[in-house]
């Protein structure tokens, strides 16, 4: 079984994915890390050297590769993964896969991402918190159409990682 975590950048997919995999004794896989290992380059370098379209093609290719497994796995996707190509269709159609949308408010995303924006190519150029908030508001609005199609949704605001993992576990088992 695959438990796939989707959600906007900064929604805690990696942190929660790690915690959840430990709790459930599942393997853990982060799609961005997997892409970096396979491509032998950081995500930022891939964007810089080849552009976003190239990254999206690789992302889609590796997503398909990792979903074809018979292991029990928690998988954290990139924030854009379900919004490109036929990725969401493939996630939803896969019988062994349950998807969970980690929904985080605009305010929390802005606070978290403002501090960590340098390593995220889509927002690294944004200078002020107000501009970042504006960008996320519009972007999240567009992406919510995809995120909201996940099998389950968990609201992460003001919750500790452990509490979120507990909520996910009781939702699924
Ligand atoms: C992206 C999110 C990033 C990474 C890439 C593009 C996006 O992953 O895949 O920078 O389009 O939202 P995180 O959500 O883990 O930051």
PDB file of C-alpha atoms and ligand atoms in Angstrom:
ATOM      1  CA  UNK A   1       0.000   0.000   0.000  1.00  0.00           C
ATOM      2  CA  UNK A   2       1.137   3.556  -0.780  1.00  0.00           C
ATOM      3  CA  UNK A   3       0.060   6.489   1.354  1.00  0.00           C
ATOM      4  CA  UNK A   4       0.655   9.555  -0.783  1.00  0.00           C
ATOM      5  CA  UNK A   5       0.882  12.980   0.871  1.00  0.00           C
ATOM      6  CA  UNK A   6      -0.005  15.951  -1.263  1.00  0.00           C
ATOM      7  CA  UNK A   7      -0.218  19.654  -0.461  1.00  0.00           C
ATOM      8  CA  UNK A   8       1.312  23.043  -1.055  1.00  0.00           C
ATOM      9  CA  UNK A   9       4.997  23.761  -0.432  1.00  0.00           C
ATOM     10  CA  UNK A  10       5.510  24.147   3.304  1.00  0.00           C
ATOM     11  CA  UNK A  11       2.472  22.094   4.297  1.00  0.00           C
ATOM     12  CA  UNK A  12       4.712  19.600   6.107  1.00  0.00           C
ATOM     13  CA  UNK A  13       4.622  16.715   3.624  1.00  0.00           C
ATOM     14  CA  UNK A  14       8.204  15.626   4.352  1.00  0.00           C
ATOM     15  CA  UNK A  15       8.064  16.026   8.132  1.00  0.00           C
ATOM     16  CA  UNK A  16       4.724  14.257   8.415  1.00  0.00           C
ATOM     17  CA  UNK A  17       5.726  11.639   5.855  1.00  0.00           C
ATOM     18  CA  UNK A  18       8.773  10.755   7.911  1.00  0.00           C
ATOM     19  CA  UNK A  19       6.851  10.608  11.177  1.00  0.00           C
ATOM     20  CA  UNK A  20       4.014   8.600   9.675  1.00  0.00           C
ATOM     21  CA  UNK A  21       6.318   6.043   8.091  1.00  0.00           C
ATOM     22  CA  UNK A  22       8.044   5.495  11.452  1.00  0.00           C
ATOM     23  CA  UNK A  23       4.729   5.135  13.243  1.00  0.00           C
ATOM     24  CA  UNK A  24       3.377   2.642  10.707  1.00  0.00           C
ATOM     25  CA  UNK A  25       6.721   0.894  10.064  1.00  0.00           C
ATOM     26  CA  UNK A  26       6.324   1.677   6.374  1.00  0.00           C
ATOM     27  CA  UNK A  27       9.181   2.671   4.061  1.00  0.00           C
ATOM     28  CA  UNK A  28       9.452   6.392   3.381  1.00  0.00           C
ATOM     29  CA  UNK A  29      10.093   8.064   0.052  1.00  0.00           C
ATOM     30  CA  UNK A  30      10.204  11.761  -0.804  1.00  0.00           C
ATOM     31  CA  UNK A  31       9.685  12.312  -4.544  1.00  0.00           C
ATOM     32  CA  UNK A  32      11.899  15.430  -4.640  1.00  0.00           C
ATOM     33  CA  UNK A  33      14.751  13.532  -2.939  1.00  0.00           C
ATOM     34  CA  UNK A  34      14.248  10.638  -5.332  1.00  0.00           C
ATOM     35  CA  UNK A  35      14.441  12.985  -8.350  1.00  0.00           C
ATOM     36  CA  UNK A  36      17.607  14.593  -6.950  1.00  0.00           C
ATOM     37  CA  UNK A  37      19.261  11.195  -6.495  1.00  0.00           C
ATOM     38  CA  UNK A  38      18.243   9.932  -9.934  1.00  0.00           C
ATOM     39  CA  UNK A  39      19.218  13.143 -11.704  1.00  0.00           C
ATOM     40  CA  UNK A  40      22.298  13.712  -9.516  1.00  0.00           C
ATOM     41  CA  UNK A  41      21.277  17.375  -9.145  1.00  0.00           C
ATOM     42  CA  UNK A  42      19.322  19.485  -6.666  1.00  0.00           C
ATOM     43  CA  UNK A  43      15.800  20.561  -7.650  1.00  0.00           C
ATOM     44  CA  UNK A  44      17.047  24.168  -7.800  1.00  0.00           C
ATOM     45  CA  UNK A  45      19.840  23.179 -10.215  1.00  0.00           C
ATOM     46  CA  UNK A  46      17.364  21.247 -12.406  1.00  0.00           C
ATOM     47  CA  UNK A  47      15.123  24.330 -12.634  1.00  0.00           C
ATOM     48  CA  UNK A  48      18.098  26.601 -13.257  1.00  0.00           C
ATOM     49  CA  UNK A  49      19.769  24.480 -15.934  1.00  0.00           C
ATOM     50  CA  UNK A  50      16.789  22.901 -17.713  1.00  0.00           C
ATOM     51  CA  UNK A  51      13.690  24.911 -16.730  1.00  0.00           C
ATOM     52  CA  UNK A  52      10.362  23.942 -15.192  1.00  0.00           C
ATOM     53  CA  UNK A  53       8.974  21.949 -18.145  1.00  0.00           C
ATOM     54  CA  UNK A  54      11.940  19.569 -18.027  1.00  0.00           C
ATOM     55  CA  UNK A  55      11.486  19.202 -14.248  1.00  0.00           C
ATOM     56  CA  UNK A  56       7.756  18.416 -14.676  1.00  0.00           C
ATOM     57  CA  UNK A  57       8.557  15.674 -17.206  1.00  0.00           C
ATOM     58  CA  UNK A  58      11.061  14.069 -14.858  1.00  0.00           C
ATOM     59  CA  UNK A  59       8.679  14.443 -11.913  1.00  0.00           C
ATOM     60  CA  UNK A  60       5.925  12.645 -13.801  1.00  0.00           C
ATOM     61  CA  UNK A  61       8.277   9.895 -14.981  1.00  0.00           C
ATOM     62  CA  UNK A  62       9.639   9.175 -11.493  1.00  0.00           C
ATOM     63  CA  UNK A  63       6.178   9.359  -9.899  1.00  0.00           C
ATOM     64  CA  UNK A  64       5.033   6.509 -12.139  1.00  0.00           C
ATOM     65  CA  UNK A  65       8.173   4.566 -11.332  1.00  0.00           C
ATOM     66  CA  UNK A  66       7.750   4.828  -7.558  1.00  0.00           C
ATOM     67  CA  UNK A  67       4.024   4.026  -7.537  1.00  0.00           C
ATOM     68  CA  UNK A  68       4.809   0.648  -9.086  1.00  0.00           C
ATOM     69  CA  UNK A  69       5.854  -1.064  -5.890  1.00  0.00           C
ATOM     70  CA  UNK A  70       4.514  -3.820  -3.707  1.00  0.00           C
ATOM     71  CA  UNK A  71       6.072  -2.338  -0.554  1.00  0.00           C
ATOM     72  CA  UNK A  72       4.182  -0.504   2.147  1.00  0.00           C
ATOM     73  CA  UNK A  73       5.241   3.056   1.642  1.00  0.00           C
ATOM     74  CA  UNK A  74       4.566   6.625   2.688  1.00  0.00           C
ATOM     75  CA  UNK A  75       5.375   8.936  -0.226  1.00  0.00           C
ATOM     76  CA  UNK A  76       5.654  12.741  -0.011  1.00  0.00           C
ATOM     77  CA  UNK A  77       5.106  14.431  -3.353  1.00  0.00           C
ATOM     78  CA  UNK A  78       6.285  17.867  -4.446  1.00  0.00           C
ATOM     79  CA  UNK A  79       3.756  20.675  -4.098  1.00  0.00           C
ATOM     80  CA  UNK A  80       3.101  20.765  -7.840  1.00  0.00           C
ATOM     81  CA  UNK A  81       3.096  17.029  -8.544  1.00  0.00           C
ATOM     82  CA  UNK A  82      -0.697  16.447  -8.616  1.00  0.00           C
ATOM     83  CA  UNK A  83      -1.230  19.566 -10.751  1.00  0.00           C
ATOM     84  CA  UNK A  84       0.710  18.514 -13.862  1.00  0.00           C
ATOM     85  CA  UNK A  85       0.439  15.935 -16.655  1.00  0.00           C
ATOM     86  CA  UNK A  86      -1.839  13.025 -15.743  1.00  0.00           C
ATOM     87  CA  UNK A  87      -0.206  12.609 -12.326  1.00  0.00           C
ATOM     88  CA  UNK A  88      -3.359  13.071 -10.274  1.00  0.00           C
ATOM     89  CA  UNK A  89      -5.301  10.674 -12.481  1.00  0.00           C
ATOM     90  CA  UNK A  90      -2.624   8.041 -11.957  1.00  0.00           C
ATOM     91  CA  UNK A  91      -2.535   8.550  -8.198  1.00  0.00           C
ATOM     92  CA  UNK A  92      -6.337   8.323  -7.921  1.00  0.00           C
ATOM     93  CA  UNK A  93      -6.608   5.306 -10.225  1.00  0.00           C
ATOM     94  CA  UNK A  94      -3.931   3.265  -8.445  1.00  0.00           C
ATOM     95  CA  UNK A  95      -5.755   0.647  -6.352  1.00  0.00           C
ATOM     96  CA  UNK A  96      -2.913   0.371  -3.846  1.00  0.00           C
ATOM     97  CA  UNK A  97      -2.680   4.089  -3.227  1.00  0.00           C
ATOM     98  CA  UNK A  98      -4.464   6.328  -0.769  1.00  0.00           C
ATOM     99  CA  UNK A  99      -3.936  10.070  -1.142  1.00  0.00           C
ATOM    100  CA  UNK A 100      -4.078  12.605   1.663  1.00  0.00           C
ATOM    101  CA  UNK A 101      -4.210  16.354   1.192  1.00  0.00           C
ATOM    102  CA  UNK A 102      -2.417  18.223   3.955  1.00  0.00           C
ATOM    103  CA  UNK A 103      -4.316  21.484   4.010  1.00  0.00           C
ATOM    104  CA  UNK A 104      -2.522  24.445   5.572  1.00  0.00           C
ATOM    105  CA  UNK A 105      -3.812  28.010   5.786  1.00  0.00           C
ATOM    106  CA  UNK A 106      -2.411  30.860   3.723  1.00  0.00           C
ATOM    107  CA  UNK A 107      -1.118  32.547   6.880  1.00  0.00           C
ATOM    108  CA  UNK A 108       0.861  29.532   8.097  1.00  0.00           C
ATOM    109  CA  UNK A 109       2.235  28.803   4.629  1.00  0.00           C
ATOM    110  CA  UNK A 110       3.429  32.396   4.273  1.00  0.00           C
ATOM    111  CA  UNK A 111       5.186  32.359   7.660  1.00  0.00           C
ATOM    112  CA  UNK A 112       6.892  29.031   7.021  1.00  0.00           C
ATOM    113  CA  UNK A 113       7.843  29.641   3.407  1.00  0.00           C
ATOM    114  CA  UNK A 114       9.163  33.153   3.970  1.00  0.00           C
ATOM    115  CA  UNK A 115      11.992  31.653   6.032  1.00  0.00           C
ATOM    116  CA  UNK A 116      12.729  28.814   3.612  1.00  0.00           C
ATOM    117  CA  UNK A 117      12.048  30.331   0.218  1.00  0.00           C
ATOM    118  CA  UNK A 118      15.661  30.296  -1.090  1.00  0.00           C
ATOM    119  CA  UNK A 119      15.676  26.566  -1.730  1.00  0.00           C
ATOM    120  CA  UNK A 120      12.359  26.637  -3.600  1.00  0.00           C
ATOM    121  CA  UNK A 121      12.832  27.836  -7.178  1.00  0.00           C
ATOM    122  CA  UNK A 122       9.219  28.969  -7.667  1.00  0.00           C
ATOM    123  CA  UNK A 123       9.354  31.472  -4.797  1.00  0.00           C
ATOM    124  CA  UNK A 124      13.076  32.152  -4.290  1.00  0.00           C
ATOM    125  CA  UNK A 125      12.835  35.472  -6.156  1.00  0.00           C
ATOM    126  CA  UNK A 126      10.036  36.913  -3.972  1.00  0.00           C
ATOM    127  CA  UNK A 127      11.410  39.541  -1.622  1.00  0.00           C
ATOM    128  CA  UNK A 128       8.732  40.653   0.785  1.00  0.00           C
ATOM    129  CA  UNK A 129       6.296  38.737   2.958  1.00  0.00           C
ATOM    130  CA  UNK A 130       3.399  40.688   1.446  1.00  0.00           C
ATOM    131  CA  UNK A 131       4.402  39.677  -2.088  1.00  0.00           C
ATOM    132  CA  UNK A 132       4.870  36.078  -0.983  1.00  0.00           C
ATOM    133  CA  UNK A 133       1.436  36.061   0.635  1.00  0.00           C
ATOM    134  CA  UNK A 134      -0.065  37.409  -2.586  1.00  0.00           C
ATOM    135  CA  UNK A 135       1.709  34.808  -4.701  1.00  0.00           C
ATOM    136  CA  UNK A 136       0.646  31.907  -2.457  1.00  0.00           C
ATOM    137  CA  UNK A 137      -2.978  33.112  -2.329  1.00  0.00           C
ATOM    138  CA  UNK A 138      -3.330  32.979  -6.124  1.00  0.00           C
ATOM    139  CA  UNK A 139      -1.247  29.848  -6.592  1.00  0.00           C
ATOM    140  CA  UNK A 140      -3.053  27.944  -3.851  1.00  0.00           C
ATOM    141  CA  UNK A 141      -6.391  28.936  -5.358  1.00  0.00           C
ATOM    142  CA  UNK A 142      -5.375  27.382  -8.698  1.00  0.00           C
ATOM    143  CA  UNK A 143      -3.893  24.288  -7.128  1.00  0.00           C
ATOM    144  CA  UNK A 144      -6.714  23.619  -4.679  1.00  0.00           C
ATOM    145  CA  UNK A 145      -8.754  22.233  -7.572  1.00  0.00           C
ATOM    146  CA  UNK A 146      -6.274  19.340  -7.757  1.00  0.00           C
ATOM    147  CA  UNK A 147      -5.497  18.990  -4.051  1.00  0.00           C
ATOM    148  CA  UNK A 148      -9.182  18.744  -3.153  1.00  0.00           C
ATOM    149  CA  UNK A 149      -9.572  15.601  -5.248  1.00  0.00           C
ATOM    150  CA  UNK A 150      -7.382  13.603  -2.829  1.00  0.00           C
ATOM    151  CA  UNK A 151      -9.078  10.656  -1.094  1.00  0.00           C
ATOM    152  CA  UNK A 152      -8.705  12.325   2.319  1.00  0.00           C
ATOM    153  CA  UNK A 153      -8.004  15.747   3.727  1.00  0.00           C
ATOM    154  CA  UNK A 154      -6.323  16.716   6.996  1.00  0.00           C
ATOM    155  CA  UNK A 155      -6.152  20.283   8.283  1.00  0.00           C
ATOM    156  CA  UNK A 156      -2.670  20.837   9.674  1.00  0.00           C
ATOM    157  CA  UNK A 157      -2.956  24.317  11.206  1.00  0.00           C
ATOM    158  CA  UNK A 158      -1.749  24.649  14.789  1.00  0.00           C
ATOM    159  CA  UNK A 159      -1.178  20.906  15.056  1.00  0.00           C
ATOM    160  CA  UNK A 160       1.984  19.042  16.055  1.00  0.00           C
ATOM    161  CA  UNK A 161       3.402  16.432  13.677  1.00  0.00           C
ATOM    162  CA  UNK A 162       2.482  13.616  16.088  1.00  0.00           C
ATOM    163  CA  UNK A 163      -1.138  14.723  16.269  1.00  0.00           C
ATOM    164  CA  UNK A 164      -1.398  14.830  12.474  1.00  0.00           C
ATOM    165  CA  UNK A 165       0.124  11.332  12.174  1.00  0.00           C
ATOM    166  CA  UNK A 166      -2.383  10.067  14.737  1.00  0.00           C
ATOM    167  CA  UNK A 167      -5.260  11.635  12.795  1.00  0.00           C
ATOM    168  CA  UNK A 168      -4.073  10.046   9.556  1.00  0.00           C
ATOM    169  CA  UNK A 169      -3.696   6.652  11.193  1.00  0.00           C
ATOM    170  CA  UNK A 170      -7.179   6.693  12.653  1.00  0.00           C
ATOM    171  CA  UNK A 171      -8.583   7.836   9.329  1.00  0.00           C
ATOM    172  CA  UNK A 172      -6.990   4.950   7.417  1.00  0.00           C
ATOM    173  CA  UNK A 173      -6.958   1.980   9.795  1.00  0.00           C
TER     174      UNK A 173
HETATM  175  C1  LIG B   1       7.212  22.599  -6.193  1.00  0.00           C
HETATM  176  C2  LIG B   1       7.397  22.149  -4.921  1.00  0.00           C
HETATM  177  C3  LIG B   1       8.674  21.601  -4.445  1.00  0.00           C
HETATM  178  C4  LIG B   1       9.481  21.014  -5.616  1.00  0.00           C
HETATM  179  C5  LIG B   1       9.622  22.030  -6.698  1.00  0.00           C
HETATM  180  C6  LIG B   1       8.270  22.515  -7.244  1.00  0.00           C
HETATM  181  C7  LIG B   1       5.876  23.139  -6.586  1.00  0.00           C
HETATM  182  O1  LIG B   1       8.436  20.592  -3.471  1.00  0.00           O
HETATM  183  O2  LIG B   1       8.887  19.842  -6.109  1.00  0.00           O
HETATM  184  O3  LIG B   1      10.358  23.095  -6.187  1.00  0.00           O
HETATM  185  O4  LIG B   1       5.588  23.242  -7.783  1.00  0.00           O
HETATM  186  O5  LIG B   1       5.074  23.439  -5.659  1.00  0.00           O
HETATM  187  P1  LIG B   1       7.930  20.888  -1.942  1.00  0.00           P
HETATM  188  O6  LIG B   1       6.438  20.988  -1.986  1.00  0.00           O
HETATM  189  O7  LIG B   1       8.410  19.707  -1.198  1.00  0.00           O
HETATM  190  O8  LIG B   1       8.586  22.158  -1.527  1.00  0.00           O
END
